[in-house]
Each structure stands twice: as C-alpha cells, then as structure tokens.
Coordinates of C-alpha atoms and ligand atoms in Angstrom, one line a residue:
X1 CA -17.5 -12.5 -15.8
X2 CA -15.2 -15.4 -15.5
X3 CA -14.0 -16.6 -18.8
X4 CA -14.2 -20.3 -18.0
X5 CA -16.3 -22.7 -20.1
X6 CA -16.5 -26.0 -18.4
X7 CA -16.4 -28.0 -21.7
X8 CA -13.2 -26.4 -23.0
X9 CA -10.0 -28.5 -22.1
X10 CA -7.5 -26.4 -20.2
X11 CA -4.3 -25.5 -22.0
X12 CA -0.8 -24.5 -21.0
X13 CA 0.0 -20.8 -20.8
X14 CA 2.4 -19.2 -23.3
X15 CA 5.8 -18.9 -21.7
X16 CA 8.1 -15.9 -21.9
X17 CA 11.5 -17.3 -22.3
X18 CA 14.2 -16.8 -19.7
X19 CA 16.5 -14.7 -22.0
X20 CA 13.8 -12.1 -22.3
X21 CA 12.2 -12.1 -19.0
X22 CA 15.2 -12.3 -16.6
X23 CA 17.2 -9.2 -17.9
X24 CA 14.2 -7.0 -18.1
X25 CA 12.9 -8.1 -14.6
X26 CA 16.3 -7.5 -12.9
X27 CA 16.6 -4.0 -14.7
X28 CA 13.3 -2.7 -14.0
X29 CA 10.8 -5.3 -12.5
X30 CA 7.8 -2.8 -12.4
X31 CA 7.8 -1.9 -16.0
X32 CA 8.7 -5.4 -17.1
X33 CA 5.5 -6.6 -15.7
X34 CA 3.7 -3.8 -17.4
X35 CA 5.3 -4.6 -20.8
X36 CA 4.5 -8.4 -20.6
X37 CA 0.9 -7.6 -19.4
X38 CA 0.4 -5.2 -22.4
X39 CA 1.8 -7.6 -25.0
X40 CA -0.2 -10.5 -23.6
X41 CA -3.5 -8.6 -24.0
X42 CA -4.8 -9.8 -20.7
X43 CA -3.9 -13.5 -21.3
X44 CA -2.2 -15.4 -18.6
X45 CA 1.4 -15.9 -19.4
X46 CA 4.1 -18.0 -17.7
X47 CA 7.5 -16.3 -16.8
X48 CA 10.4 -18.6 -17.3
X49 CA 12.8 -17.6 -14.5
X50 CA 14.7 -20.8 -14.5
X51 CA 13.8 -22.8 -11.4
X52 CA 10.8 -20.5 -10.6
X53 CA 8.0 -20.1 -13.2
X54 CA 5.2 -17.9 -11.9
X55 CA 2.1 -17.0 -14.0
X56 CA 1.4 -13.4 -14.6
X57 CA -2.4 -12.7 -14.2
X58 CA -3.6 -9.2 -15.4
X59 CA -7.1 -9.6 -16.7
X60 CA -9.7 -8.4 -14.2
X61 CA -11.9 -11.5 -14.7
X62 CA -9.0 -13.6 -13.6
X63 CA -8.0 -11.4 -10.7
X64 CA -11.7 -11.6 -9.5
X65 CA -11.5 -15.3 -9.8
X66 CA -8.4 -15.7 -7.7
X67 CA -9.0 -13.1 -5.1
X68 CA -12.6 -13.5 -4.7
X69 CA -14.8 -16.2 -6.3
X70 CA -12.3 -19.1 -5.7
X71 CA -10.1 -17.6 -3.1
X72 CA -10.2 -20.7 -0.8
X73 CA -8.2 -22.5 -3.6
X74 CA -5.2 -20.1 -3.1
X75 CA -3.0 -19.4 -0.1
X76 CA -1.2 -16.2 0.7
X77 CA 2.1 -17.9 0.8
X78 CA 5.1 -18.3 -1.4
X79 CA 7.5 -15.8 -3.1
X80 CA 6.7 -12.5 -1.4
X81 CA 5.3 -13.7 1.9
X82 CA 7.9 -16.4 2.8
X83 CA 10.8 -13.9 3.1
X84 CA 8.6 -11.8 5.3
X85 CA 7.3 -14.6 7.6
X86 CA 9.9 -13.9 10.2
X87 CA 8.6 -10.3 10.3
X88 CA 4.9 -10.8 10.1
X89 CA 4.6 -14.2 11.7
X90 CA 1.1 -15.8 12.2
X91 CA -0.8 -12.5 12.1
X92 CA -3.4 -10.9 9.9
X93 CA -0.8 -10.7 7.3
X94 CA -0.6 -14.4 6.9
X95 CA -3.2 -17.0 6.0
X96 CA -5.2 -19.9 7.5
X97 CA -6.5 -20.2 11.1
X98 CA -4.3 -17.5 12.6
X99 CA -5.1 -15.0 9.9
X100 CA -8.9 -15.7 10.5
X101 CA -8.6 -15.2 14.1
X102 CA -6.6 -12.0 13.8
X103 CA -9.0 -10.7 11.3
X104 CA -12.0 -11.4 13.4
X105 CA -10.3 -9.6 16.5
X106 CA -9.0 -6.6 14.4
X107 CA -11.9 -6.0 12.1
X108 CA -14.1 -4.0 14.5
X109 CA -11.4 -1.3 14.9
X110 CA -11.4 -0.7 11.0
X111 CA -15.1 -0.7 10.3
X112 CA -16.2 2.5 8.5
X113 CA -18.3 3.5 11.5
X114 CA -15.5 3.1 14.0
X115 CA -12.9 4.8 11.7
X116 CA -15.4 7.7 11.2
X117 CA -15.7 8.1 15.0
X118 CA -11.9 8.6 15.2
X119 CA -11.8 11.1 12.4
X120 CA -11.8 14.2 14.6
X121 CA -9.0 12.8 16.7
X122 CA -7.0 12.1 13.4
X123 CA -7.8 15.5 12.1
X124 CA -6.5 17.2 15.3
X125 CA -3.2 15.3 15.2
X126 CA -2.7 16.0 11.5
X127 CA -3.6 19.7 11.7
X128 CA -1.3 20.1 14.8
X129 CA 1.6 18.4 12.9
X130 CA 1.2 20.4 9.7
X131 CA 0.7 23.8 11.5
X132 CA 4.0 23.1 13.2
X133 CA 5.8 22.8 9.9
X134 CA 6.1 26.7 9.6
X135 CA 8.3 26.7 12.6
X136 CA 10.1 23.4 12.0
X137 CA 10.8 23.0 8.4
X138 CA 12.9 25.2 6.1
X139 CA 9.9 26.8 4.3
X140 CA 11.0 28.1 0.9
X141 CA 14.0 25.8 0.8
X142 CA 14.1 22.3 -0.9
X143 CA 12.8 19.7 1.4
X144 CA 12.8 15.9 1.0
X145 CA 9.0 15.5 1.5
X146 CA 9.4 11.8 2.6
X147 CA 10.6 13.1 6.0
X148 CA 7.6 15.2 7.2
X149 CA 5.2 12.9 5.4
X150 CA 6.5 9.9 7.3
X151 CA 6.4 11.8 10.5
X152 CA 2.8 13.0 10.1
X153 CA 1.5 9.4 9.2
X154 CA 3.5 7.9 12.0
X155 CA 2.1 10.3 14.6
X156 CA -1.4 9.9 13.3
X157 CA -1.4 6.1 13.5
X158 CA 0.5 5.9 16.9
X159 CA -1.7 8.4 18.6
X160 CA -5.0 7.2 17.1
X161 CA -4.6 3.5 17.0
X162 CA -1.7 2.6 19.5
X163 CA -3.0 4.8 22.3
X164 CA 0.4 6.3 22.7
X165 CA 1.6 2.9 24.1
X166 CA 4.5 3.3 21.5
X167 CA 6.3 6.5 21.9
X168 CA 7.2 8.7 19.0
X169 CA 11.0 8.1 19.5
X170 CA 10.3 4.4 19.3
X171 CA 7.9 4.8 16.3
X172 CA 10.5 6.9 14.5
X173 CA 13.1 4.3 15.0
X174 CA 10.7 1.5 13.7
X175 CA 9.9 3.5 10.7
X176 CA 13.6 3.6 9.7
X177 CA 13.7 -0.2 10.4
X178 CA 10.7 -0.6 8.2
X179 CA 12.3 1.1 5.3
X180 CA 15.1 -1.4 5.8
X181 CA 12.8 -4.3 5.8
X182 CA 11.3 -3.2 2.6
X183 CA 14.5 -2.8 0.7
X184 CA 16.5 -5.8 2.3
X185 CA 14.1 -8.5 1.1
X186 CA 14.3 -7.3 -2.6
X187 CA 16.9 -9.9 -3.6
X188 CA 14.8 -12.7 -2.0
X189 CA 11.7 -11.4 -3.9
X190 CA 13.6 -11.4 -7.2
X191 CA 15.4 -14.8 -6.7
X192 CA 12.8 -16.7 -4.7
X193 CA 14.2 -20.2 -5.5
X194 CA 17.3 -19.5 -3.4
X195 CA 16.9 -21.5 -0.2
X196 CA 16.6 -19.6 3.1
X197 CA 20.0 -21.1 4.4
X198 CA 22.0 -19.5 1.5
X199 CA 23.1 -16.1 2.6
X200 CA 22.0 -13.3 0.4
X201 CA 22.6 -9.5 0.3
X202 CA 20.2 -7.7 2.8
X203 CA 19.8 -10.7 5.2
X204 CA 21.8 -9.0 8.0
X205 CA 19.8 -5.7 7.6
X206 CA 16.6 -7.7 7.6
X207 CA 17.4 -9.5 10.8
X208 CA 18.6 -6.4 12.5
X209 CA 15.5 -4.5 11.6
X210 CA 13.2 -7.4 12.8
X211 CA 15.1 -7.4 16.2
X212 CA 14.2 -3.7 16.6
X213 CA 10.5 -4.5 16.2
X214 CA 10.8 -7.5 18.7
X215 CA 12.4 -5.2 21.2
X216 CA 9.4 -2.8 21.1
X217 CA 6.4 -5.1 20.6
X218 CA 7.2 -8.2 22.8
X219 CA 7.4 -6.1 26.0
X220 CA 4.1 -4.4 25.0
X221 CA 2.5 -7.8 24.6
X222 CA 3.7 -8.7 28.2
X223 CA 2.8 -5.4 29.8
X224 CA -0.9 -5.1 28.8
X225 CA -2.3 -8.5 29.7
X226 CA -5.2 -7.2 31.6
X227 CA -8.2 -5.2 30.2
X228 CA -7.5 -1.5 30.6
X229 CA -10.7 -0.7 29.0
X230 CA -9.0 1.0 25.9
X231 CA -10.1 0.6 22.4
X232 CA -6.5 0.8 20.8
X233 CA -5.0 -2.1 18.9
X234 CA -2.6 -3.1 21.8
X235 CA -5.6 -3.5 24.3
X236 CA -8.0 -5.1 21.8
X237 CA -5.2 -7.7 20.8
X238 CA -4.2 -8.3 24.5
X239 CA -7.8 -9.1 25.7
X240 CA -8.6 -11.1 22.5
X241 CA -9.3 -14.3 24.6
X242 CA -12.6 -12.7 25.7
X243 CA -13.7 -13.1 22.1
X244 CA -12.8 -16.8 21.4
X245 CA -12.0 -18.2 24.8
X246 CA -8.4 -18.8 23.9
X247 CA -5.6 -16.9 25.6
X248 CA -3.4 -15.2 22.9
X249 CA 0.3 -15.9 23.0
X250 CA 2.9 -13.1 23.3
X251 CA 4.0 -14.2 20.0
X252 CA 0.6 -13.8 18.3
X253 CA 0.2 -10.3 19.9
X254 CA 3.6 -9.3 18.7
X255 CA 3.0 -10.5 15.2
X256 CA -0.3 -8.6 14.9
X257 CA 1.1 -5.4 16.5
X258 CA 4.0 -5.5 14.1
X259 CA 1.7 -6.3 11.1
X260 CA -0.6 -3.4 12.0
X261 CA 2.2 -0.9 12.6
X262 CA 3.8 -1.8 9.3
X263 CA 0.8 -1.9 7.1
X264 CA -0.7 1.2 8.6
X265 CA 2.3 3.4 8.3
X266 CA 4.4 2.2 5.4
X267 CA 1.6 2.1 2.8
X268 CA 0.1 5.4 3.6
X269 CA 3.5 7.2 3.8
X270 CA 4.7 5.6 0.6
X271 CA 1.4 6.6 -1.2
X272 CA 1.5 10.3 -0.1
X273 CA 5.1 10.6 -1.3
X274 CA 3.7 10.4 -4.9
X275 CA 1.4 13.5 -4.5
X276 CA 4.2 16.0 -4.9
X277 CA 5.7 14.9 -8.3
X278 CA 2.1 14.3 -9.6
X279 CA 1.0 17.8 -8.9
X280 CA 4.1 19.4 -10.5
X281 CA 3.7 17.2 -13.7
X282 CA -0.1 18.0 -13.8
X283 CA -0.5 21.8 -13.2
X284 CA -4.2 21.8 -14.4
X285 CA -5.0 19.1 -11.9
X286 CA -3.2 20.9 -9.2
X287 CA -5.0 24.2 -10.0
X288 CA -8.4 22.4 -9.7
X289 CA -7.5 20.9 -6.4
X290 CA -6.1 24.2 -4.9
X291 CA -9.4 25.8 -5.9
X292 CA -11.3 23.2 -4.2
X293 CA -9.4 23.2 -1.0
X294 CA -9.4 27.0 -0.9
X295 CA -13.1 27.2 -1.3
X296 CA -14.0 24.5 1.1
X297 CA -11.3 24.8 3.9
X298 CA -9.8 28.3 3.2
X299 CA -6.4 27.7 4.7
X300 CA -7.7 26.6 8.1
X301 CA -7.8 23.2 9.9
X302 CA -9.3 20.4 7.9
X303 CA -12.1 18.7 9.9
X304 CA -14.1 15.5 9.3
X305 CA -17.1 17.7 8.1
X306 CA -15.0 19.1 5.3
X307 CA -14.2 15.7 3.7
X308 CA -17.6 15.3 1.9
X309 CA -17.1 18.6 0.3
X310 CA -13.8 17.6 -1.3
X311 CA -14.7 15.1 -4.1
X312 CA -12.0 16.1 -6.4
X313 CA -9.4 15.6 -3.9
X314 CA -10.9 12.1 -3.4
X315 CA -10.5 11.4 -7.2
X316 CA -7.0 12.7 -7.3
X317 CA -6.1 10.2 -4.6
X318 CA -7.8 7.3 -6.4
X319 CA -6.1 8.2 -9.6
X320 CA -2.8 8.4 -7.7
X321 CA -3.3 4.8 -6.6
X322 CA -4.1 3.7 -10.1
X323 CA -0.8 4.9 -11.5
X324 CA 1.2 4.3 -8.3
X325 CA -0.3 1.5 -6.4
X326 CA 1.8 1.0 -3.3
X327 CA 1.2 -2.7 -3.4
X328 CA 2.4 -2.9 -6.9
X329 CA 2.6 -6.8 -7.1
X330 CA 1.6 -9.6 -4.7
X331 CA 1.0 -13.3 -5.1
X332 CA -1.0 -16.3 -4.3
X333 CA 0.1 -20.1 -4.1
X334 CA -2.3 -22.4 -5.9
X335 CA -3.7 -25.0 -3.4
X336 CA -6.0 -27.1 -5.6
X337 CA -5.8 -27.5 -9.4
X338 CA -7.6 -24.6 -11.1
X339 CA -8.4 -23.4 -14.6
X340 CA -8.2 -19.8 -15.0
X341 CA -8.6 -18.0 -18.4
X342 CA -8.5 -21.6 -19.9
X343 CA -5.0 -22.2 -18.4
X344 CA -4.5 -25.2 -16.1
X345 CA -2.9 -24.3 -12.9
X346 CA -1.4 -27.0 -10.6
X347 CA -1.0 -27.2 -6.9
X348 CA 2.1 -25.4 -5.9
X349 CA 2.0 -23.0 -8.8
X350 CA 2.5 -19.3 -8.1
X351 CA 0.3 -16.5 -9.6
X352 CA 1.5 -12.9 -9.6
X353 CA -1.1 -10.2 -9.5
X354 CA 0.1 -6.7 -10.3
X355 CA -2.2 -3.7 -9.8
X356 CA 0.5 -1.7 -11.5
X357 CA 0.2 -3.7 -14.7
X358 CA -3.5 -4.2 -14.7
X359 CA -4.1 -0.5 -14.0
X360 CA -2.3 0.3 -17.3
X361 CA -4.1 -2.1 -19.6
X362 CA -5.4 -0.3 -22.6
X363 CA -8.4 -2.5 -23.0
X364 CA -9.7 -1.1 -19.6
X365 CA -8.2 2.2 -19.3
X366 CA -8.5 4.9 -21.9
X367 CA -5.1 6.7 -22.3
X368 CA -3.7 4.8 -19.3
X369 CA -0.7 6.8 -18.7
X370 CA -2.5 10.1 -18.5
X371 CA -3.3 11.4 -15.0
X372 CA -7.0 12.0 -15.1
X373 CA -8.9 12.0 -11.8
X374 CA -12.1 12.3 -13.6
X375 CA -11.9 8.6 -14.4
X376 CA -13.3 8.2 -10.9
X377 CA -16.6 10.1 -11.4
X378 CA -19.5 7.9 -10.5
X379 CA -20.6 7.6 -14.1
X380 CA -17.3 6.4 -15.3
X381 CA -16.7 4.0 -12.4
X382 CA -20.1 2.4 -13.1
X383 CA -19.1 1.2 -16.5
X384 CA -15.8 -0.4 -15.4
X385 CA -14.8 -3.9 -14.4
X386 CA -14.7 -4.1 -10.5
X387 CA -11.2 -5.6 -10.7
X388 CA -9.7 -3.3 -13.3
X389 CA -8.7 -1.2 -10.3
X390 CA -7.7 -3.1 -7.2
X391 CA -5.0 -1.1 -5.2
X392 CA -6.5 -2.5 -2.0
X393 CA -6.9 -6.1 -3.2
X394 CA -10.2 -7.8 -3.0
X395 CA -12.0 -10.8 -1.5
X396 CA -11.4 -12.1 2.1
X397 CA -8.0 -10.5 2.3
X398 CA -9.1 -7.2 1.0
X399 CA -7.2 -4.4 2.8
X400 CA -8.6 -3.8 6.3
X401 CA -7.2 -0.2 6.3
X402 CA -8.8 1.2 3.1
X403 CA -11.3 3.5 4.6
X404 CA -8.7 4.6 7.2
X405 CA -6.4 5.5 4.4
X406 CA -9.0 7.4 2.5
X407 CA -9.8 9.7 5.5
X408 CA -6.2 10.1 6.5
X409 CA -4.9 10.9 3.0
X410 CA -7.7 13.6 2.6
X411 CA -6.9 15.1 6.0
X412 CA -3.1 15.3 5.4
X413 CA -3.2 16.5 1.8
X414 CA -6.0 19.1 2.6
X415 CA -4.1 20.5 5.6
X416 CA -0.9 20.8 3.6
X417 CA -2.3 22.3 0.5
X418 CA -4.5 24.7 2.5
X419 CA -1.4 26.3 3.8
X420 CA 1.3 25.6 1.2
X421 CA 1.7 25.4 -2.4
X422 CA 4.6 22.9 -3.5
X423 CA 7.1 24.0 -6.0
X424 CA 8.8 21.0 -7.3
X425 CA 12.6 21.1 -7.6
X426 CA 12.6 18.3 -10.2
X427 CA 9.6 18.4 -12.3
X428 CA 10.2 15.1 -13.8
X429 CA 7.9 12.3 -12.7
X430 CA 10.1 10.1 -10.6
X431 CA 10.8 6.5 -11.2
X432 CA 9.7 3.9 -8.7
X433 CA 12.1 2.3 -6.3
X434 CA 11.5 -1.4 -5.8
X435 CA 10.7 -2.6 -2.3
X436 CA 7.9 -4.2 -0.3
X437 CA 5.9 -1.0 -1.3
X438 CA 6.3 1.4 -4.2
X439 CA 8.2 4.5 -3.4
X440 CA 9.9 7.2 -5.7
X441 CA 13.5 6.0 -6.2
X442 CA 14.8 9.6 -5.9
X443 CA 14.3 11.9 -3.0
X444 CA 11.1 14.1 -3.8
X445 CA 12.6 17.6 -3.2
X446 CA 9.9 20.2 -3.0
X447 CA 9.9 23.9 -1.9
X448 CA 6.8 24.8 0.2
X449 CA 5.5 28.4 -0.5
X450 CA 2.9 29.7 1.9
X451 CA -0.5 29.6 0.0
X452 CA -1.4 33.2 1.2
X453 CA 1.9 34.5 -0.3
X454 CA 1.4 32.7 -3.7
X455 CA -2.1 34.3 -3.9
X456 CA -0.5 37.8 -3.8
X457 CA 2.6 37.1 -6.0
X458 CA 1.4 34.4 -8.3
X459 CA 2.4 30.8 -8.2
X460 CA 4.5 28.6 -10.5
X461 CA 4.4 24.8 -9.8
X462 CA 8.0 24.5 -10.9
X463 CA 10.8 27.1 -10.5
X464 CA 11.2 29.5 -13.6
Ligands
LIG501 C1 -2.3 3.3 0.3 C2 -2.8 2.6 1.3 C3 -2.8 1.1 1.2 C4 -2.8 0.2 0.2 C5 -2.5 0.6 -1.2 C6 -3.0 -1.1 0.8 C7 -3.0 -2.2 0.0 C8 -3.4 -3.5 0.5 C9 -3.5 -4.6 -0.4 C10 -3.3 -4.7 -1.8 C11 -3.8 -5.7 0.4 C12 -4.3 -7.1 0.1 C13 -3.0 -8.0 0.2 C14 -3.4 -9.5 -0.3 O1 -4.5 -9.6 -0.8 O2 -2.6 -10.3 -0.1 C15 -3.9 -5.1 1.8 C16 -4.1 -5.9 2.9 C17 -4.1 -5.3 4.2 N1 -3.9 -4.1 4.6 FE1 -3.7 -2.5 3.3 N2 -3.2 -1.0 2.1 C18 -3.1 0.4 2.4 C19 -3.3 0.9 3.7 C20 -3.5 0.1 4.8 C21 -3.6 0.7 6.1 C22 -3.7 2.2 6.4 C23 -3.8 -0.3 7.0 C24 -4.0 -0.4 8.5 C25 -4.0 0.4 9.3 C26 -3.7 -1.5 6.2 C27 -3.7 -2.8 6.7 C28 -3.8 -4.0 5.9 C29 -4.0 -5.3 6.5 C30 -3.9 -5.6 7.9 C31 -4.2 -6.2 5.5 C32 -4.3 -7.7 5.5 C33 -5.8 -7.9 5.5 C34 -6.1 -9.5 5.5 O3 -5.4 -10.2 4.9 O4 -7.2 -9.8 6.1 N3 -3.5 -1.2 4.9 N4 -3.5 -3.8 1.8

C-alpha cells in the first residue's frame, strides 16, 4: 500500500552528509547502501555526494510506486544509464518510443509459452556442455568456476536465441569485452557528475569493448535483411518492419542485438557464480539439494520434464537472488514532481533502487543474512510484500528474461550437481565485486568431485 496521504504536505528527506556517505560509498558501495537503508528504517534518504544528491529508496511501498503505479513519471535515464548509452543505444534497454517498439518486437520471444517450447533445446545444449567437462576440465583440481559457467551460458544463449548466427569464437570474445564494459564504467557510476568530455579511468577500455560489439553486430544487421523464416532474435529484429510498417535501421537492430546478448549472458553467468560459495557455506542446504537432484535426475541429463520435480532447487535459486541480486542497484530519473513516502521529489532528481539493500531489511525479512531457501515456500511468499523482493525489477520494465533465467539456471545447476559435488577451496562467502552486475570479487575456486565417487567414499563440502 502506498504510504501517501493527499492532505499531508510533502517534506524534505533526511540528508546523509558528504563526510559520512562518500568514504563508505567509495570503499564498499554495496554495503554502504545496505547500512544506510537499515539505519533509515525504510524512510527515503538523500545522499549528499556533493554535486550529485540522489535519493535512496528502500521501502517496498515506495519501490512499487516508482516502478509500477507511477512508472510513467520516471525515466530510465541518468546516473547508471547515461554512461552505458553508447553501448545499449536506443534499444529495449533504454526508454521512450524506441524502448516501447523494441519491447513489442522482442516480447513474443520471451513469453513463458515460447521459452517453454525451447526448453528441450536448451536442455540438450546444457547437458552436452556439462557432460564434456569430464574430458575438458581438470576434475579434482581447483577450477575457477566463472570460466565453465560463462561458456555454458554463452553457448546456450547463442545456440537457442541467436540461431548460431554468432559463432562461439565471436561470442567468447564478446563475453570478455562485456566483462570489460561492466568494470570500466564503475568510475562513471560512482562519480556521475563528471561530464562525459572529462577523461576518466576505464574510458579507453570501454570504447575498445564497444567497438568489438559493433564489429560483430553491425554486419549481422546488414546481412539478415530479408525474412529467413527463423524465430531467433536476429531474424525477428531484422523483419520488425512487418509489425509496425517502419523499416528498422541498422543502428536499432545493432542496439537491440547488443542489449539482448549482454543482458542474456552477463546476468545469468554472474548469478550462477554465486552458487558455489553458497553451497560450501551452507552444507545443510547443499545436502538437501543433492538429495533432491539424486532422487529426481539420478545423475543423468536434466530435461524439461524434471523441472517441476525440483522445487527445492527453485527456492535455492530464489534465495540466491535475494542475497546476491545481480542487478544490485539501478536508478530512475524523476520526470514530473512526485511525493513518495511523504518526500517531495522534483523533476531531474535521481532515485536509487537497490534490491541488495531492500532484500536485507529486517522489517521484511526475518534473519535477513541467513541463507534460507524455505522463505520461498508458497505460504511464506503469500504473506510478503510483492516489492520486498524484486531481483527482476517490476512494472513495464520488468525483466523480459526472468522465465528464461529460471529455466536455464535449473538446467545448468541440475546437470552439474547430478554429476559432480563441488568442494570449495575457500569456504569463505566471497565479497562482491562492483560492476554493472554483482559478481564475486575473488575467483571462485572449486574442485569438482564426481558424484558417484562421493557416494562411495563420503563427501566433504570443504577440504579437511
Ligand atoms: C539473474 C538473471 C537476471 C536478473 C537478476 C535480471 C534483472 C533485471 C532487472 C532488475 C531489470 C529491470 C531494470 C530496470 O527496471 O531498469 C531487467 C530488465 C531486463 N532484462 Fe533482465 N535479468 C536477468 C536475466 C535476464 C535474461 C536472461 C535476459 C534476456 C535474455 C534479460 C533481459 C532483460 C531485458 C531486455 C531487460 C529490459 C526490459 C525492459 O526495460 O523492457 N534479463 N533485468
């Protein structure tokens, strides 16, 4: 329920002074937002960052108002989006008319029905990839899990959604460039008042990475102008004029291809890197998850039919995105004056929304730092505010790939854990690295032991 009462005059938000907010934001931005959210008790607060003074919004009522009820009064523009504009362009990851048009064209590919129809194809790609690990990876030796996970996610998205019009060699180069995009914009995120023409660290790496995307996606936009009858993203974008009578420009096709490639791969791969430290830090959760997978899948290939039989795995994934939401913070720009939580917001103000902070508010989450997948049983979800949990956002910009992620994540985790038991080399829960998405800062080093061997010899989630 929105907290507004029309008769109450709007007030100014409490401001956190520069000397408090700047050092902690520069040292550890993720936890600085959590701390400010916790001490404000869900009130909107203003962060004094000198020339830039955004509002931090953590209360689910207020998030609902901004993302859904009054979404038309806010634009997806400003601090986080402007530095990425040269990358995403006028695509589905923008706002206004071009966003609307892109969403209309791409939506049919991501409906639950269409994604479900692709599940077996994805299941095949993922099972082939994980089966091949035994021959390719150094099983039993420490492995940085980011590598094989990136590769599996990339192959799945490229083969299922790009119809092999992007080669794996190209895709792997782009994934490296994507990582560089995510880290090179950090200074611009943290110091958004610095004008674009002032050079900053990371600018050259950013330009170089964008050029790599241009080199792959502009030629694709030119090549597939006709209707080749395929349902992949490239073909659907290239024949988009049939839907609204307007011929799409190469730039618009390039922008949307880049956006879909980036959001489809980076988010999923980042999210799945958190599985391993979570399992080693929570052996009871791990044991229950292995038991479910062993019973349902039994070490074979996971198919679409198995997914309905893996409810605990689904809850583990939901809880993983509660504590480690990949989109840890995003923003909106106020377009018309608003009152939220009794606070007056003016046109041009920035509001920051942080799933990471809201997902840790004690008012909405009992023992918020504990990893407890059973928070997501139907009974417990029913009693909770819809916007206490928003890893995929909400309202008109709600993540188009949510259902796809849920299926892909279950297929990947199920195939890996059906065959292997991860033994963590560093049982600490790793700290997040700041970038466009939330990834562990350190490498996630894991030894994979064949599950069948563990059954015979016993299994320890961390080395003794
Ligand atoms: C762990 C997985 C994922 C997370 C946590 C996630 C999170 C989000 C969030 C928070 C938003 C809303 C941004 C905003 O309101 O400004 C969003 C939007 C979006 N996501 Fe995802 N995402 C994930 C996976 C995916 C996948 C697999 C795809 C595509 C294949 C995808 C494509 C998109 C697109 C295109 C948008 C923009 C939608 C629009 O504005 O209309 N995402 N995502």
